[in-house]
C-alpha positions as a printed NumPy array, in Angstrom:
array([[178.08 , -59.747,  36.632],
       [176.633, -63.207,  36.615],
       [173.97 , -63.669,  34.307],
       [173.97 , -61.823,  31.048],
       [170.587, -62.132,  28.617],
       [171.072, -61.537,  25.114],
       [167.938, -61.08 ,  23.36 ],
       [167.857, -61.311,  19.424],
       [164.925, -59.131,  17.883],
       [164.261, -58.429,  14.053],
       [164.445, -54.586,  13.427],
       [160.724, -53.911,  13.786],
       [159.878, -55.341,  17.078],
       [159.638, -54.3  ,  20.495],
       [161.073, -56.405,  22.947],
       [158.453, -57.164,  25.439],
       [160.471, -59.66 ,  27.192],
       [162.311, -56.774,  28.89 ],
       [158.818, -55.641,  30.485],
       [158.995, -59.368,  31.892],
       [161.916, -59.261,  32.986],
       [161.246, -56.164,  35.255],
       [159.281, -58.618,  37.526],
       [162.145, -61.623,  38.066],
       [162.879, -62.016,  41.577],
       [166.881, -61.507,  40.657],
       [169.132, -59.063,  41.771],
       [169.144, -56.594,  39.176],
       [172.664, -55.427,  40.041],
       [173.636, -59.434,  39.17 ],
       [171.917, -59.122,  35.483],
       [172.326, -57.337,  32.118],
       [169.958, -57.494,  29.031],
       [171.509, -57.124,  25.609],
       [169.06 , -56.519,  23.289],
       [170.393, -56.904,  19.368],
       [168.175, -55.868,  16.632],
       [169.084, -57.484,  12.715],
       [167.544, -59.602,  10.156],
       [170.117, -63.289,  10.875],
       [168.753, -64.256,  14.342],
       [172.25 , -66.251,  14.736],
       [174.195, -62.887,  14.157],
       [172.337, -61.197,  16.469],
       [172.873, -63.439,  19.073],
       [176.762, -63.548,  17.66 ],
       [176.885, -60.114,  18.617],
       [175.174, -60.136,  22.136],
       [178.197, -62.86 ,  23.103],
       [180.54 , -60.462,  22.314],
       [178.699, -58.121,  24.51 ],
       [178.185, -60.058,  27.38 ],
       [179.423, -59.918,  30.526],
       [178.325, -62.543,  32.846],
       [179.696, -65.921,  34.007],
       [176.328, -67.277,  32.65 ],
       [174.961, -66.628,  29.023],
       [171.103, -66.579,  28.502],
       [169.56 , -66.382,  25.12 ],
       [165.955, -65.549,  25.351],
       [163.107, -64.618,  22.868],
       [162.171, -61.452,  22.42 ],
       [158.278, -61.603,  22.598],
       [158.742, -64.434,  25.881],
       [157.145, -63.851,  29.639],
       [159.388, -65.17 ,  32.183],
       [158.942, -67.284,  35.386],
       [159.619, -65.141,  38.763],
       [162.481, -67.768,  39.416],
       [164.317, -68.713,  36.126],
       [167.486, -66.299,  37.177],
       [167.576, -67.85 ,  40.756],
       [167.01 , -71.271,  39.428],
       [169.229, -70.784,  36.403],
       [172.392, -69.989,  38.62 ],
       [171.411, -72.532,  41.416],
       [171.39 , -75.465,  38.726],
       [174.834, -74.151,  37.572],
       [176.469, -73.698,  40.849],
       [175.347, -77.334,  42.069],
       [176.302, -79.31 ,  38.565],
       [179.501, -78.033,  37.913],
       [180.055, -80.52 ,  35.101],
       [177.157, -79.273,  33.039],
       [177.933, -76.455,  30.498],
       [174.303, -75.717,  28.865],
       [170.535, -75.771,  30.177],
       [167.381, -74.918,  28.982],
       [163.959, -75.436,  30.066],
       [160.355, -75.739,  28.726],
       [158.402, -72.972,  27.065],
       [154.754, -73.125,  28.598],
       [151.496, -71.683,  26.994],
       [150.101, -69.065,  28.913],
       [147.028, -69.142,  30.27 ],
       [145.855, -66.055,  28.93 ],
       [146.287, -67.168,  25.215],
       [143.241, -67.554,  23.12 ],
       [141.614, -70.954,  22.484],
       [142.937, -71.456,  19.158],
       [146.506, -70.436,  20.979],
       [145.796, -73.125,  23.226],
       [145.138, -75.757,  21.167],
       [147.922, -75.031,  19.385],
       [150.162, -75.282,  22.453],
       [148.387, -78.396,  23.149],
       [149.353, -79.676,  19.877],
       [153.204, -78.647,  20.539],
       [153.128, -80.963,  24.011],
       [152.076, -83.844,  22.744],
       [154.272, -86.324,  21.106],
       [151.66 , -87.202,  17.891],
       [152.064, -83.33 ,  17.459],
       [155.894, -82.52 ,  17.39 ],
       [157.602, -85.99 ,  18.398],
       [160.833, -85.92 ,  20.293],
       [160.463, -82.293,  20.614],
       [157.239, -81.937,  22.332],
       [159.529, -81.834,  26.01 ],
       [160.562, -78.202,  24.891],
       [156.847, -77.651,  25.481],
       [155.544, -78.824,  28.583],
       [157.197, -79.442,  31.848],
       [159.461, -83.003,  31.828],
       [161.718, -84.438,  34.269],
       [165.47 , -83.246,  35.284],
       [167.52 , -85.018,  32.008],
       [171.16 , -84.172,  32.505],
       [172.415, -86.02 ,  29.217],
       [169.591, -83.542,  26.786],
       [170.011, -82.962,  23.746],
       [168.279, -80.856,  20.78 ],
       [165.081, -82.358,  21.013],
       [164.516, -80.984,  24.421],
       [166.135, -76.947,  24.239],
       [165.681, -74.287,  22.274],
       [167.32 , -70.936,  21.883],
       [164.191, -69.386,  23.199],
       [165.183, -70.877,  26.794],
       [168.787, -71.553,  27.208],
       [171.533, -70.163,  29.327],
       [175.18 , -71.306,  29.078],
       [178.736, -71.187,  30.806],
       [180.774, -68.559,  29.14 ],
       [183.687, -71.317,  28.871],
       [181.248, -72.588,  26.327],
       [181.987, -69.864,  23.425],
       [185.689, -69.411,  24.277],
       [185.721, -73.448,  22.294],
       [183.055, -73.285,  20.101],
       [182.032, -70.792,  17.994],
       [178.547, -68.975,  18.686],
       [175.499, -69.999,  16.209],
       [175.938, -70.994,  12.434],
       [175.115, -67.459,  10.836],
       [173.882, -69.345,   7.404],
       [171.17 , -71.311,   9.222],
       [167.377, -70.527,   9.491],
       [165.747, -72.313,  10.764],
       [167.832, -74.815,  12.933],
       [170.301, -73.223,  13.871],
       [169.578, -73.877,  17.709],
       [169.826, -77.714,  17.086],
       [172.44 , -77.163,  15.405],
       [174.313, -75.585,  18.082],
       [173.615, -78.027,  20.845],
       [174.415, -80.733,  18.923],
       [177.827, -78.858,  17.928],
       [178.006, -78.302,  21.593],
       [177.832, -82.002,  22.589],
       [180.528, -82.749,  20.301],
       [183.418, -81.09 ,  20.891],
       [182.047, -82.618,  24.792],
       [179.849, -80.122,  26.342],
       [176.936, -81.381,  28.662],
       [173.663, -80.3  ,  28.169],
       [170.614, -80.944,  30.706],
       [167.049, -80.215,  30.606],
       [165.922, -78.295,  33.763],
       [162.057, -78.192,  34.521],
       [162.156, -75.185,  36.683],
       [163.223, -72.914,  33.798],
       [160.522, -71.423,  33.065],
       [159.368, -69.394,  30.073],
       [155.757, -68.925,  28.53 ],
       [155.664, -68.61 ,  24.893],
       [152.777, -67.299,  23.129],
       [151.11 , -69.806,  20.298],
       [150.001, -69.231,  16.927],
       [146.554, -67.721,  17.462],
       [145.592, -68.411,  13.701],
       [145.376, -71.735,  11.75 ],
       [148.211, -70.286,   9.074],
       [150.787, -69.207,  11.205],
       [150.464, -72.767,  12.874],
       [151.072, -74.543,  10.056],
       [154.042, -72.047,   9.332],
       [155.34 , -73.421,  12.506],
       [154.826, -76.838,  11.374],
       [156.98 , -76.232,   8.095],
       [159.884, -75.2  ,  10.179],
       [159.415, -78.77 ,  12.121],
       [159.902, -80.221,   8.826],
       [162.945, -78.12 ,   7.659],
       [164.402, -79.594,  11.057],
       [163.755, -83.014,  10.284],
       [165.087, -82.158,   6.492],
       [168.385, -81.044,   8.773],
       [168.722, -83.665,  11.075]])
C-alpha cells in the first residue's frame, strides 16, 4: 500500500470526499480511505494512523473535491525529496461556489484577509522550508516515519490543532514543504455568519500562536 487517506468526519456527515476520490487518476489497488467518524477531529485522525497502511499518510477533509493528480503528484514529490517528511498544498475555491462563496474565498487569498495564511488558499510557489502558515490538515500527506517520533495530533485542541502539529513536527526536525500541485477545492462559507465563524477561529489561532 502506498498512500493511505484518513478522513476525520463528525458523526452526522457524509463523506463526500470519497465520491471525489472515485475520479483520481491513482491506482486504486495503491490507495486506502479510512474514514473515522467522532466528535475530537484530532482523535479521529489519531485513530485513522493507527489504521493506516501506506508508506504515505494523507489527512483530508471530509466535505473536499480533489484534483485528478494530487495521489500521482503527492508520491512523485516524496519519491524525488527524500529529505522532506510532510507536504501539503493549497485549498482552491471552486468554481461552482456561489458568489457570496466566492468572495469569501477571495477574502481567504488575500493577505489583508487572513495574513500569513492566505498561501493555504491560492496557488504559491514550491517552499520546501513551510511551515503552519502555509498547510492545513485539510491537505496534507506525510511519511509514516513521521508518527513512529511524534505523536499524532494534540487531542485537547480545537481549533489549532493542525498548526500545532506542524510546528511540533518541525521541532523534533521534520521538513515540511509547500507543494502547488496538491490540489484540493474547498467549499466557502456561502453565508455572511458562518464567514465570520471562520474568522473567529483565525483569531483563536493567533490567541495560540
Amino acid at each position: 500500500m502506498k498512500v493511505s487517506i484518513v478522513i476525520a468526519s463528525a458523526p452526522d456527515r457524509d463523506a463526500e470526499v470519497l465520491n471525489s476520490l472515485k475520479n483520481v487518476d491513482y491506482d486504486k489497488k495503491d490507495y486506502e480511505a479510512i474514514v473515522v467518524r467522532g466528535l475530537n477531529p484530532s482523535e479521529n485522525r489519531n485513530n485513522g494512523i493507527k489504521k493506516a497502511k501506506g508508506k504515505i499518510i494523507g489527512f483530508i477533509d471530509d466535505d473536499a473535491l480533489l484534483d485528478k493528480n494530487i495521489l500521482k503528484n503527492a508520491e512523485r514529490f516524496f519519491e524525488n525529496n527524500r529529505d522532506i517528511d510532510i507536504i501539503g498544498g493549497p485549498q482552491l475555491t471552486p468554481k461552482t461556489d456561489g458568489w457570496f462563496a466566492r468572495v469569501s474565498g477571495y477574502a481567504l487569498e488575500s493577505y489583508f484577509g487572513t495574513s500569513k495564511m492566505s498561501k493555504r488558499y491560492k496557488v504559491g510557489k514550491l517552499d520546501l522550508n513551510a511551515d503552519e502558515n502555509s498547510l492545513t490538515s485539510a491537505n496534507c500527506f506525510a511519511r509514516r516515519s513521521v508518527f513512529k517520533k511524534i505523536d499524532g495530533f494534540n487531542v485537547k485542541l480545537y481549533p489549532g490543532e493542525d498548526p500545532e502539529f506542524f510546528a511540533r513536527a518541525k521541532k523534533n526536525g521534520f521538513r515540511i514543504a509547500y507543494v502547488p500541485n496538491v490540489v484540493i477545492y474547498h467549499r466557502r462559507r456561502a453565508t455572511l455568519p458562518k464567514f465570520m465563524e471562520q474568522f473567529f477561529k483565525y483569531v483563536l489561532f493567533y490567541t495560540w500562536c
